[in-house]
Every structure is written in structure tokens, then in C-alpha cells.
Short mmCIF file of C-alpha atoms and ligand atoms in Angstrom, two decimals:
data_model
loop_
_atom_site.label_atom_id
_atom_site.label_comp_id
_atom_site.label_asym_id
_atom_site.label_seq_id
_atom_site.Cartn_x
_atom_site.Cartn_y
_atom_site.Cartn_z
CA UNK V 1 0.00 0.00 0.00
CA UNK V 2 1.34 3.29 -1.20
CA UNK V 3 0.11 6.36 1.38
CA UNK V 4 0.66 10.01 -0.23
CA UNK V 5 1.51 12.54 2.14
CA UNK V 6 -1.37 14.60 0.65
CA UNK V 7 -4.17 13.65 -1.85
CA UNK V 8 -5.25 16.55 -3.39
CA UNK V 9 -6.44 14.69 -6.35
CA UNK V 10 -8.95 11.98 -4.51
CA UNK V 11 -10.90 15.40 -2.90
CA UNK V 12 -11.02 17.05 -6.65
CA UNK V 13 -13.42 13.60 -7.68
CA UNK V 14 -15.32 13.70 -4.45
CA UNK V 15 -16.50 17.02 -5.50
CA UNK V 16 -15.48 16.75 -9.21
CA UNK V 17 -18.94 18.02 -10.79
CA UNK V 18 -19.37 21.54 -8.75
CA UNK V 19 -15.96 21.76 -9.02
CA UNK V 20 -16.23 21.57 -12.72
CA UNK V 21 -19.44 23.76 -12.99
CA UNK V 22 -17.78 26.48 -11.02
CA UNK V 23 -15.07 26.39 -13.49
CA UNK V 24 -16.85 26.56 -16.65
CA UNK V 25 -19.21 29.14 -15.21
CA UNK V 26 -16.02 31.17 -14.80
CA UNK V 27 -14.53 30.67 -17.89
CA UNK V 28 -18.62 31.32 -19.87
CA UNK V 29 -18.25 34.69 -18.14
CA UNK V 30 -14.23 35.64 -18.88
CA UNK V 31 -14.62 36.80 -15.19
CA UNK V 32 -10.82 36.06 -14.33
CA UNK V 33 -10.05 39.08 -12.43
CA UNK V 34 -12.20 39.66 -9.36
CA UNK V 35 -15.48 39.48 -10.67
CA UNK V 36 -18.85 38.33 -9.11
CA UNK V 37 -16.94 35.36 -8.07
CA UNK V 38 -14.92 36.89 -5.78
CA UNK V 39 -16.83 39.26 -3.69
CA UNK V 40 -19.42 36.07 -2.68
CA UNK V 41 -16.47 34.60 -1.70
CA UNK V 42 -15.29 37.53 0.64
CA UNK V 43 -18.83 37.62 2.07
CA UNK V 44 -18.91 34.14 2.50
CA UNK V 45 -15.66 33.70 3.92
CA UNK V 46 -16.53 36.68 6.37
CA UNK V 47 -19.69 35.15 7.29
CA UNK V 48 -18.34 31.78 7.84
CA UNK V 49 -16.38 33.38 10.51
CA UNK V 50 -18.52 35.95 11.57
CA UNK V 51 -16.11 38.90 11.14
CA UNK V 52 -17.30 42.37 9.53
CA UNK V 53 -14.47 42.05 6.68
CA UNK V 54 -12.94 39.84 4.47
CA UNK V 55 -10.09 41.52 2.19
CA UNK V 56 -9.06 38.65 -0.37
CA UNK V 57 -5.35 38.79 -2.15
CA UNK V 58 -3.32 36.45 -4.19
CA UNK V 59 -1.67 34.05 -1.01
CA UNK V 60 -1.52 33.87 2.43
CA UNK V 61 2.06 35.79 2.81
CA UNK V 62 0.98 38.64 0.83
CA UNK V 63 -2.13 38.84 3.65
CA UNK V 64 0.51 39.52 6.22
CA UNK V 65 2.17 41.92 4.28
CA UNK V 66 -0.77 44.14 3.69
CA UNK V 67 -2.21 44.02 7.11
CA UNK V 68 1.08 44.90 8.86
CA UNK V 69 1.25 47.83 5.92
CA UNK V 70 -2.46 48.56 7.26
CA UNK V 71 -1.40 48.94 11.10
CA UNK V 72 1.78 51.20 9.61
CA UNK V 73 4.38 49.47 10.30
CA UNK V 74 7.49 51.52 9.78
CA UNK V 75 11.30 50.98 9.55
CA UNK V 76 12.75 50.42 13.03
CA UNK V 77 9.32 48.92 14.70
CA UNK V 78 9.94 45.50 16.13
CA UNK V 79 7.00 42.78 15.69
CA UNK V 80 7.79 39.59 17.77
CA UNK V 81 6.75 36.01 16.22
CA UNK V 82 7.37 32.42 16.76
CA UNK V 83 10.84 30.78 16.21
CA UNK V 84 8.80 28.06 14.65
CA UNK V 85 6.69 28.50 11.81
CA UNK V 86 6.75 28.91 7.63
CA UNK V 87 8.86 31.93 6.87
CA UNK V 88 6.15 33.92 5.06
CA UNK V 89 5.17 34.45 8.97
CA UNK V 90 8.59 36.47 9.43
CA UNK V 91 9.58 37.38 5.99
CA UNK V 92 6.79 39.47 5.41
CA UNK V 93 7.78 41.66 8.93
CA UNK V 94 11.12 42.08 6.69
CA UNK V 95 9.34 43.60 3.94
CA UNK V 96 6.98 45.65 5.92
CA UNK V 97 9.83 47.48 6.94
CA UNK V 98 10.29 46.01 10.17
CA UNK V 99 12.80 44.16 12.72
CA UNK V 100 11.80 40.32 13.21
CA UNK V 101 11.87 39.28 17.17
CA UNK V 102 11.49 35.69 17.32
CA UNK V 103 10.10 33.84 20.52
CA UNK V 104 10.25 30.30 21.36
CA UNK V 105 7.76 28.05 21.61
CA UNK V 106 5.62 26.02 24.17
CA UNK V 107 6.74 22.23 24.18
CA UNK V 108 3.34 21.52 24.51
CA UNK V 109 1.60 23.21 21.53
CA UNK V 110 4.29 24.43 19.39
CA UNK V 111 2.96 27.70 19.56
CA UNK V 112 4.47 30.88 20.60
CA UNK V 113 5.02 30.79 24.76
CA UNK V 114 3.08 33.50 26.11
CA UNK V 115 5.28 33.45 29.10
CA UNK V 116 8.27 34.76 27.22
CA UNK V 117 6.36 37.12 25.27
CA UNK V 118 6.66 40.44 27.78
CA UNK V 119 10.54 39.61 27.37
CA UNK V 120 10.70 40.37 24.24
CA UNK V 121 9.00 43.75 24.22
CA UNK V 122 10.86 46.82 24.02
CA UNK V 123 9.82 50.23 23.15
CA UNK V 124 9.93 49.98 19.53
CA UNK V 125 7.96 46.85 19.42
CA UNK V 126 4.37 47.40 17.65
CA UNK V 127 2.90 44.15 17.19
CA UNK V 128 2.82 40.39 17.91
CA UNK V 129 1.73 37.71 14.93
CA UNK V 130 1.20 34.60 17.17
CA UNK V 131 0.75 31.43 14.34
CA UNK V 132 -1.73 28.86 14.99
CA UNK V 133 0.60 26.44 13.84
CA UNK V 134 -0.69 22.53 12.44
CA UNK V 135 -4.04 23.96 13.41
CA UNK V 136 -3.48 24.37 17.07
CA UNK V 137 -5.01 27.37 18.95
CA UNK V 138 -2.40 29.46 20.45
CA UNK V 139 -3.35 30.49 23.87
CA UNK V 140 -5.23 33.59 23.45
CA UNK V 141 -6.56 35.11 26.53
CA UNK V 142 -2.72 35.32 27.53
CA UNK V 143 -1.68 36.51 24.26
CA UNK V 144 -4.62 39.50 23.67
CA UNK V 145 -4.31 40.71 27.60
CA UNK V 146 -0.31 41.22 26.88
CA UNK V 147 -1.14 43.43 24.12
CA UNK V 148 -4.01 44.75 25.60
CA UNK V 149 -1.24 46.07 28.11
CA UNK V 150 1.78 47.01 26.01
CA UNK V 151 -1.08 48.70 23.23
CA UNK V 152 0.44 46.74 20.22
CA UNK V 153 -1.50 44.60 17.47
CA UNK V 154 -2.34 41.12 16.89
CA UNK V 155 -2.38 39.98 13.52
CA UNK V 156 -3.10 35.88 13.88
CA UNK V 157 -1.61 33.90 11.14
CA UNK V 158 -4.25 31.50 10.73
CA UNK V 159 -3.00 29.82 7.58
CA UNK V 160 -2.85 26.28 9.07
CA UNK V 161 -6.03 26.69 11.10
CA UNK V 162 -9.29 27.23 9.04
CA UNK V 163 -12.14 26.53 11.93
CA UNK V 164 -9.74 25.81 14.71
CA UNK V 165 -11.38 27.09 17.96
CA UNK V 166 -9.97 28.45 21.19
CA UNK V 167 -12.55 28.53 24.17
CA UNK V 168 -15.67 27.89 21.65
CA UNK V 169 -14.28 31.07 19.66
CA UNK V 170 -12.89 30.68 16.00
CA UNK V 171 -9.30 31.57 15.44
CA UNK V 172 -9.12 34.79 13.23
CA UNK V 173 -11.94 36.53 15.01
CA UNK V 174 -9.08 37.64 18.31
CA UNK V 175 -6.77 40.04 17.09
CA UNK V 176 -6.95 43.27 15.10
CA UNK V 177 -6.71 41.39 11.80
CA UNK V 178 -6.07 37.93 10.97
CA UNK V 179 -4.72 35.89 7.26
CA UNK V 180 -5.67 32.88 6.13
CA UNK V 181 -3.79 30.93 3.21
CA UNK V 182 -5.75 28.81 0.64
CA UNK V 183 -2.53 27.61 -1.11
CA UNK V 184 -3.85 23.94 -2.22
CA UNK V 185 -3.28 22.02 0.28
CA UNK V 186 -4.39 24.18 2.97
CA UNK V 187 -7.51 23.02 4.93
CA UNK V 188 -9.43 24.95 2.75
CA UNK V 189 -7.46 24.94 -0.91
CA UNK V 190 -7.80 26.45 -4.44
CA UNK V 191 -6.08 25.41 -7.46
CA UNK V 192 -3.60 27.90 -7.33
CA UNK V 193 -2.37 30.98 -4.53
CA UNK V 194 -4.86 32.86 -3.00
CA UNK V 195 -5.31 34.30 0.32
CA UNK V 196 -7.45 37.15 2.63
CA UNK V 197 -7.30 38.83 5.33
CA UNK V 198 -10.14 39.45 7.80
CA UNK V 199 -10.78 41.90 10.37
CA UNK V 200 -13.60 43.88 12.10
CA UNK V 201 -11.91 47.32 11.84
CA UNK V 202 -13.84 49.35 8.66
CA UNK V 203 -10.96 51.67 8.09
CA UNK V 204 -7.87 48.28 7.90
CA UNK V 205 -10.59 46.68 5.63
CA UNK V 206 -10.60 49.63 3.25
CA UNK V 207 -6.89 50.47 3.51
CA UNK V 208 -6.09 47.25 2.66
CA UNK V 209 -8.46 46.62 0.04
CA UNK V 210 -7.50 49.69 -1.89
CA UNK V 211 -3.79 48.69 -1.34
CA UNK V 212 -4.02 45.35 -2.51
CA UNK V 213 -5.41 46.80 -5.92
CA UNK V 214 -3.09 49.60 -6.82
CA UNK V 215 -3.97 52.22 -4.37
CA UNK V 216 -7.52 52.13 -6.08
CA UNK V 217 -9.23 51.84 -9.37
CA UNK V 218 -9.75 55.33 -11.14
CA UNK V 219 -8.08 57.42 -8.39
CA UNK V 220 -4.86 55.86 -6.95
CA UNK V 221 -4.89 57.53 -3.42
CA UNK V 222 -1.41 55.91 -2.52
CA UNK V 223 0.75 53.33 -4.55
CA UNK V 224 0.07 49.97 -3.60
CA UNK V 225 0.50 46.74 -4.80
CA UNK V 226 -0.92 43.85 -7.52
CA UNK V 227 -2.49 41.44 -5.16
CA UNK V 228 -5.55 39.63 -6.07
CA UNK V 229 -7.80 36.84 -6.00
CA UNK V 230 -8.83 35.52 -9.41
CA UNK V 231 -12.19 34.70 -10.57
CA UNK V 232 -10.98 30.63 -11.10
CA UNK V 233 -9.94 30.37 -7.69
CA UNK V 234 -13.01 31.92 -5.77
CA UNK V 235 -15.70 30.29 -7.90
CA UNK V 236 -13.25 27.22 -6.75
CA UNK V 237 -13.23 28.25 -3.04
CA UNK V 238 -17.06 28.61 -3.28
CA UNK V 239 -17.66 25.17 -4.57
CA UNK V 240 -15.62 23.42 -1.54
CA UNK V 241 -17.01 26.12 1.18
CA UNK V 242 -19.64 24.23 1.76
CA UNK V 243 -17.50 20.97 2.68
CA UNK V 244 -15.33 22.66 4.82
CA UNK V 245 -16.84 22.03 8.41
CA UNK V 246 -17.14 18.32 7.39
CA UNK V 247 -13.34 18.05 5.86
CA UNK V 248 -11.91 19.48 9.31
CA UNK V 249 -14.36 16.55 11.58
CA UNK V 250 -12.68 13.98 9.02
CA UNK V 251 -9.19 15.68 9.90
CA UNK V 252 -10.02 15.17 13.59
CA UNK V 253 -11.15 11.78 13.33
CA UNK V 254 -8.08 10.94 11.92
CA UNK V 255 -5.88 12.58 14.52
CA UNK V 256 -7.76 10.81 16.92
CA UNK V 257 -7.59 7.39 15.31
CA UNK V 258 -3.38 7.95 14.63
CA UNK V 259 -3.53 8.89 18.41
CA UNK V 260 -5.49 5.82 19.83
CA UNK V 261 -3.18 3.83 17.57
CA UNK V 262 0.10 5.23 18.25
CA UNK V 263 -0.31 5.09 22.29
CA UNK V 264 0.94 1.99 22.64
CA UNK V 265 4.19 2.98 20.81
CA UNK V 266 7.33 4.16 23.10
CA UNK V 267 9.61 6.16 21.55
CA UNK V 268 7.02 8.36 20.28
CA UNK V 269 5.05 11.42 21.46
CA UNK V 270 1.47 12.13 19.52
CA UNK V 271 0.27 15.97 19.60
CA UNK V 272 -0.61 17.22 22.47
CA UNK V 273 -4.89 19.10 22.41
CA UNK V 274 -5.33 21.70 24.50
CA UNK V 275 -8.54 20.82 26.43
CA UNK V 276 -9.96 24.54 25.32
CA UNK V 277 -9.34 23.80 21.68
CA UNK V 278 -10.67 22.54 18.92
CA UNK V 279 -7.58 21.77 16.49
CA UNK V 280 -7.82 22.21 12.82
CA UNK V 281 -5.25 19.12 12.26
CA UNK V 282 -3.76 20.80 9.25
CA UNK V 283 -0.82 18.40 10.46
CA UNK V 284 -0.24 15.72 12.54
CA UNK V 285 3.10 16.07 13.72
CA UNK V 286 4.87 13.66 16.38
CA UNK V 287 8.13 13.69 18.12
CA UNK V 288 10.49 10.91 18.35
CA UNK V 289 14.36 10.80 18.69
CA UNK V 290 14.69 8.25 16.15
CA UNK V 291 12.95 10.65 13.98
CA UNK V 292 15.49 10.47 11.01
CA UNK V 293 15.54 6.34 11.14
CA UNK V 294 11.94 6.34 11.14
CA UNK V 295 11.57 8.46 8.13
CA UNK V 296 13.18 6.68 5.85
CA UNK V 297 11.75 3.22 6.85
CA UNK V 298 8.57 5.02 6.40
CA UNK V 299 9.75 6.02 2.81
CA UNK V 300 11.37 2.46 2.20
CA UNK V 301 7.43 1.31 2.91
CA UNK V 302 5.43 4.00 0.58
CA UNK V 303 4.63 5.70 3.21
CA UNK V 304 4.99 9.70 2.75
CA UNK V 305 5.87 11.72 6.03
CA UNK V 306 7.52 15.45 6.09
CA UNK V 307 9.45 17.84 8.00
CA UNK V 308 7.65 21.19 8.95
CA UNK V 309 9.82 22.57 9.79
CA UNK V 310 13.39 20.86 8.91
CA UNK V 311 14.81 23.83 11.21
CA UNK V 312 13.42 26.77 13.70
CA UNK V 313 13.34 30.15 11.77
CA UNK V 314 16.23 31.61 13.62
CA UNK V 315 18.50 28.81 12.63
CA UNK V 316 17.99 29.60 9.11
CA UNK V 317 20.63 31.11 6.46
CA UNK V 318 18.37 33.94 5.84
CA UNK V 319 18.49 34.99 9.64
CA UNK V 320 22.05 34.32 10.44
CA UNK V 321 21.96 38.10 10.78
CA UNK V 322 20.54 37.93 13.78
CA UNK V 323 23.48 35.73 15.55
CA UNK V 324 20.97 33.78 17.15
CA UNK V 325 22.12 30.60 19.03
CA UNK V 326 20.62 27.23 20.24
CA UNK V 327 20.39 28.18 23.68
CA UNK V 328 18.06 31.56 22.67
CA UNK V 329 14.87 28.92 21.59
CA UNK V 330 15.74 25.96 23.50
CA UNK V 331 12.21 24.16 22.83
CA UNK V 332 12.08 25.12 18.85
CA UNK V 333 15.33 24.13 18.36
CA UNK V 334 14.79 20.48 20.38
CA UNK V 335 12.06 19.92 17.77
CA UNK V 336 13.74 20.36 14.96
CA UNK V 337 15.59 17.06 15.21
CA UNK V 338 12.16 15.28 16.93
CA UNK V 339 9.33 16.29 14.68
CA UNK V 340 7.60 14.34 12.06
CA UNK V 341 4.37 14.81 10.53
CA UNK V 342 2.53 11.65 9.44
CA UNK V 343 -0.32 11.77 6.32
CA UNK V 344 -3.09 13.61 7.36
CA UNK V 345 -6.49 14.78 4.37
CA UNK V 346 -9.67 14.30 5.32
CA UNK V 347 -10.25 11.42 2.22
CA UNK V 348 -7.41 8.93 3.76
CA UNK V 349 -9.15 5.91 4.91
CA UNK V 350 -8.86 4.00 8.30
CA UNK V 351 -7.01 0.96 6.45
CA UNK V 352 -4.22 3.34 5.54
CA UNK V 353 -3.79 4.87 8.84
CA UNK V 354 -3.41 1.40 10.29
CA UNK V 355 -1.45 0.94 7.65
CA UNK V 356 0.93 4.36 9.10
CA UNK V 357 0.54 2.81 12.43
CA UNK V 358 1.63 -0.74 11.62
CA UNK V 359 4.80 0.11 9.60
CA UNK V 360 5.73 2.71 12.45
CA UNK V 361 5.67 -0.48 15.06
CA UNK V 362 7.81 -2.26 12.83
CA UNK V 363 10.18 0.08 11.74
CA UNK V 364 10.89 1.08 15.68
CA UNK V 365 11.29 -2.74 16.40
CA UNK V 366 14.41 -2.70 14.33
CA UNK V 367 16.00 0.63 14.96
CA UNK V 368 18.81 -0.01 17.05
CA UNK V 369 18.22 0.98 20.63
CA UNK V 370 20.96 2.90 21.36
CA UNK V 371 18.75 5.18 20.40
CA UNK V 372 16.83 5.32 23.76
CA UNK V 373 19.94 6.92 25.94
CA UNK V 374 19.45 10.20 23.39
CA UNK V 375 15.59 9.80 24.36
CA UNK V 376 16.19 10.84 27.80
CA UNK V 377 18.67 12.86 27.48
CA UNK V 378 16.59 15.00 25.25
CA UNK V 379 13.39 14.54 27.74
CA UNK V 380 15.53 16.18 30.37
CA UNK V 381 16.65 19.30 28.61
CA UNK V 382 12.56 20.20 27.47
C1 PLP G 1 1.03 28.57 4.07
C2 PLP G 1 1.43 29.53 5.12
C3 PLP G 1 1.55 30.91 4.88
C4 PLP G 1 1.57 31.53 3.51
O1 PLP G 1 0.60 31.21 2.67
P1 PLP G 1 0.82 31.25 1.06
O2 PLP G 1 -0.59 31.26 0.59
O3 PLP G 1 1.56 30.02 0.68
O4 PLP G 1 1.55 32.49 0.72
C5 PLP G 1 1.80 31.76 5.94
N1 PLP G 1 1.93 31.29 7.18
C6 PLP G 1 1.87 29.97 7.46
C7 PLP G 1 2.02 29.53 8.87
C8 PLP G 1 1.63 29.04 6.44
O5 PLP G 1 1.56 27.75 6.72
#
């Protein structure tokens, strides 16, 4: 049995005849840019969340980009973010102008620590992006009542956790403006980039909707930028709306079933839940120390897994400016070396997770297990 890390392909032909409608009704009307299309997306989106606005661009990193441009960020602020996450989370502080101050994470939940937030602040800092990363909450009621305190922004990067909840609440409705990705194998993909923003604030939603299309149509008021959703990708964003709450109950059945299965295993850790959350299980991402054994007996047996990350942000080429060292995120950098993520889509059946589960077992039964004196070890320092 051969098990894809994604299946993008097996969710097109569950849904392959409004898919295809949406698509020709697109193409009948030449509607490519924006369009009809597009706005009922934006309203739908919003309403699906229950936030005033919905600003849609062309990908998720370009929604961080023109929010932080809409709070007016300037050269010299500081905006702190988690050491572990995709880099369009920090690279797009860069490019607002910005200084990146990275935080480490909670073992638990990956996510940015509140507790070592207020250490970070200075008196240039302007904002905090926490990351709801694999689809796990971040703790929010610690994270708002810092900035709350310090007056900065929140802009939630929510592009790995499409109807994740924290407290009963939906992620993206917290902070001053949130971004969502619907790159195509996002909880909720297109067939192609695309992105939004949301937020409740009238005057961000306007800002940002007249800088995302050229500082306006007819009168530019202010340069801006090309950034747009198409007319392909919203009609295609329409047609799989409506599956959306479904898809993420199949993602959590699945994380459930990989947990019930894996319990028995030593040697590995399954994610931790947050008993407040609901997790969007964009990933499923363990930690072992035989992490780098048990990959590639995984990919000896057809079985897809991936690294997200392979490193912590700061450890990166592209921030060795920064000097950072291994001691300065303790936690992200531990689970760099520990993390896996296992195949997780809503359309992967219950044979081919015990199918995961089964060549896991075996593949630890004949890892050598001099393996287990790092496993401590490593316990000890997190
Ligand atoms: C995917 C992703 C983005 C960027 O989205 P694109 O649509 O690929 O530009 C930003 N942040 C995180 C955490 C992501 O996973």
C-alpha cells in the first residue's frame, strides 16, 4: 500500500462536478479578475467566521504583508513572532519594513510561549503575529491581555487553522486582523495561490483593500501593490465552502484514530490538544528521537511523512543576521531534530492509517536501541 503525504487529487473527484461547474461558469463569463466570483467569496468567507471584513489577495504571505502595511508598520518597529513556523510568517515583517523578534515556543503546543512574550518587548515593538501552527489554537486570553497592556497589534496567522477554535471562539476573530492561506493544500485549498485577510476594523478593511489593488481603481490615493484573487480560484473556493466544516471533523477523526493507535508505541510522542481547543489538524506532527531512522523506513514502505519545519526560523541562512544561538529557543530548536508529521487529508481511509501505524511499530522494532539513551537525554533538557 502506497500512502501520499497529501491527496489533493482523490478530494477534486469527491466534488469533481461543482468543481467543474464552477469552473466553466467562470470561464462562460471571462470573469478572471475579481469578478462576481470573488466578492461572494469575501462575504462568504466573512460570514463563515462571523467577522465584519474579508479583504481577499493572491496568497496567504501577501495577507501579512498588507495588514502589517495597514497597522503602519514603519522601519525600526519590532514585531515579535514564533521561532517556529513557515517563513512567510517572518519574511513578510522584513518587507513591511520592520525588525523580526522571534520567541520560542511552548513544548506543549508548538505555539508561541506567552510566558516569554513580555521579554521580548521593548519600546519599539508594535505588534505580535502569534501562528496557529498545524491547526493548534495558540493560547489567546494570555496573548490579547499582553497586548491589551503594552497597546500593540495582533495579527493571527491563521494559515494552518481554518475553523480551529480556542474557548468555543474561531481563530481569526481575536486580534486586530487575521490571514488565512488557501494555497492547495491548505484546509481549505484552491487550485492555485490565493489568500485574505479578515478583520472587524472598517478603516484596515478599506486600507487594505485599496492597497491590494493599486492604491484604487480610477483614483490611486497611494501606490500599492498587484495582489488579487482571481475569478478561477473563488468560484473554486465557493464550490468546496460548503464541505469545509465536514473536511476538518474527518481531519479530527483521523488525529484521533493515529492517536489511539500510536499510544501503545514508546519512543514516540502524539500531539498534544489543548482541552480549550478545537484543532484544525492541518498536520499531525509527532516527536520521536529516532525521527530520522523512522523516516526513511517510512519512505522504504510508501509511506509519505515530512518535516515542517526541517529547522526553527532563527536557525535559518536567511536569519544568520541575527546571531541567534541554540540556547536563545531551546524548545524550537529540540524539535527540529524530533518532529515528524505523518499523512493527514480528510479522504485517507482508516485501512491506511493502520497501515501508518503498523509500519511505524515495525520500523521502531528494528532501529537499534541505542537510540533510547538520546531519548532521555533529550526529555531532560525540554
Ligand atoms: C502557508 C502559510 C503561509 C503563507 O501562505 P501562502 O498562501 O503560501 O503564501 C503563511 N503562514 C503559514 C504559517 C503558512 O503555513
Amino acid at each position: 500500500m502506497k500512502i501520499p503525504f497529501v491527496d489533493l487529487h482523490s478530494q477534486y473527484l469527491s466534488i469533481k462536478s461543482e468543481i467543474d461547474s464552477a469552473i466553466a461558469e467562470v470561464i462562460a463569463q471571462s470573469a478572471y479578475i475579481r469578478g462576481p466570483r470573488v466578492e461572494e467569496f469575501e462575504n462568504a468567507w466573512a460570514s463563515t467566521l462571523g467577522v465584519k471584513h474579508c479583504v481577499s489577495c493572491a496568497n496567504g504571505t501577501d495577507a501579512l504583508y498588507i495588514a502589517m502595511r495597514g497597522l503602519g508598520v514603519m522601519p525600526g518597529d519590532e514585531v515579535i513572532t514564533t521561532a517556529h513556523s513557515w517563513i512567510s510568517t517572518s519574511e513578510t515583517i522584513t518587507q513591511a519594513g520592520a525588525r523580526v523578534v522571534f520567541c520560542d515556543t511552548d513544548y506543549d503546543t508548538f505555539n508561541i510561549d506567552p510566558k516569554l512574550i513580555e521579554s521580548k518587548i521593548t519600546s519599539r515593538t508594535v505588534g505580535i503575529i502569534p501562528v496557529h501552527l498545524y491547526g493548534q489554537p495558540c493560547e489567546m486570553d494570555a496573548i490579547m491581555a499582553i497586548a491589551q497592556k503594552h497597546s500593540l497589534w495582533i495579527i493571527e496567522d491563521c494559515a494552518q487553522a481554518h475553523l480551529a477554535r480556542y474557548k468555543g471562539r474561531l481563530v481569526g476573530t481575536f486580534g486586530n486582523a487575521a490571514t488565512f492561506s488557501f494555497y492547495p493544500g491548505k484546509n481549505l485549498g484552491a487550485y492555485g495561490d490565493a489568500g485574505c485577510l479578515v478583520t472587524g476594523d472598517d478603516q484596515l478593511a478599506d486600507w487594505t483593500a485599496t492597497f491590494a489593488r493599486h492604491g484604487g481603481k480610477g483614483e490611486h490615493v497611494m501606490e500599492g501593490i498587484n495582489s488579487r484573487l482571481d475569478g478561477l480560484q473563488a468560484a473554486i473556493l465557493l464550490a468546496k465552502l460548503p464541505h469545509l466544516r465536514s473536511w476538518t471533523e474527518s481531519r479530527r477523526r483521523v488525529a484521533a484514530l493515529y492517536t489511539k493507535s500510536l499510544a501503545s508505541l514508546t519512543h514516540i510522542e502524539t500531539p498534544f490538544v489543548a482541552p480549550e481547543c478545537e484543532h484544525a489538524f492541518h498536520l499531525y506532527v509527532i516527536r520521536t528521537d529516532r525521527r530520522d531512522d523512522l523516516k526513511r523506513q517510512l519512505a522504504e514502505a510508501s509511506v509519505s511523512t515530512s518535516l515542517n519545519y526541517p529547522k526553527a526560523l532563527p536557525f535559518y541562512p536567511a536569519y544568520a543576521y541575527l546571531n541567534h544561538q541554540e540556547k536563545d529557543f531551546p524548545v524550537a530548536y529540540s524539535n527540529q531534530s524530533r518532529i515528524l508529521s505523518l499523512p493527514i487529508y480528510p479522504e485517507i481511509s482508516g485501512a491506511m492509517i493502520n497501515h501508518v501505524c503498523e509500519k511505524m511499530a515495525e520500523s521502531l522494532q528494528r532501529i537499534p536501541t541505542t537510540a533510547s539513551v538520546r531519548v532521555e537525554a533529550t526529555s531532560a533538557l525540554s
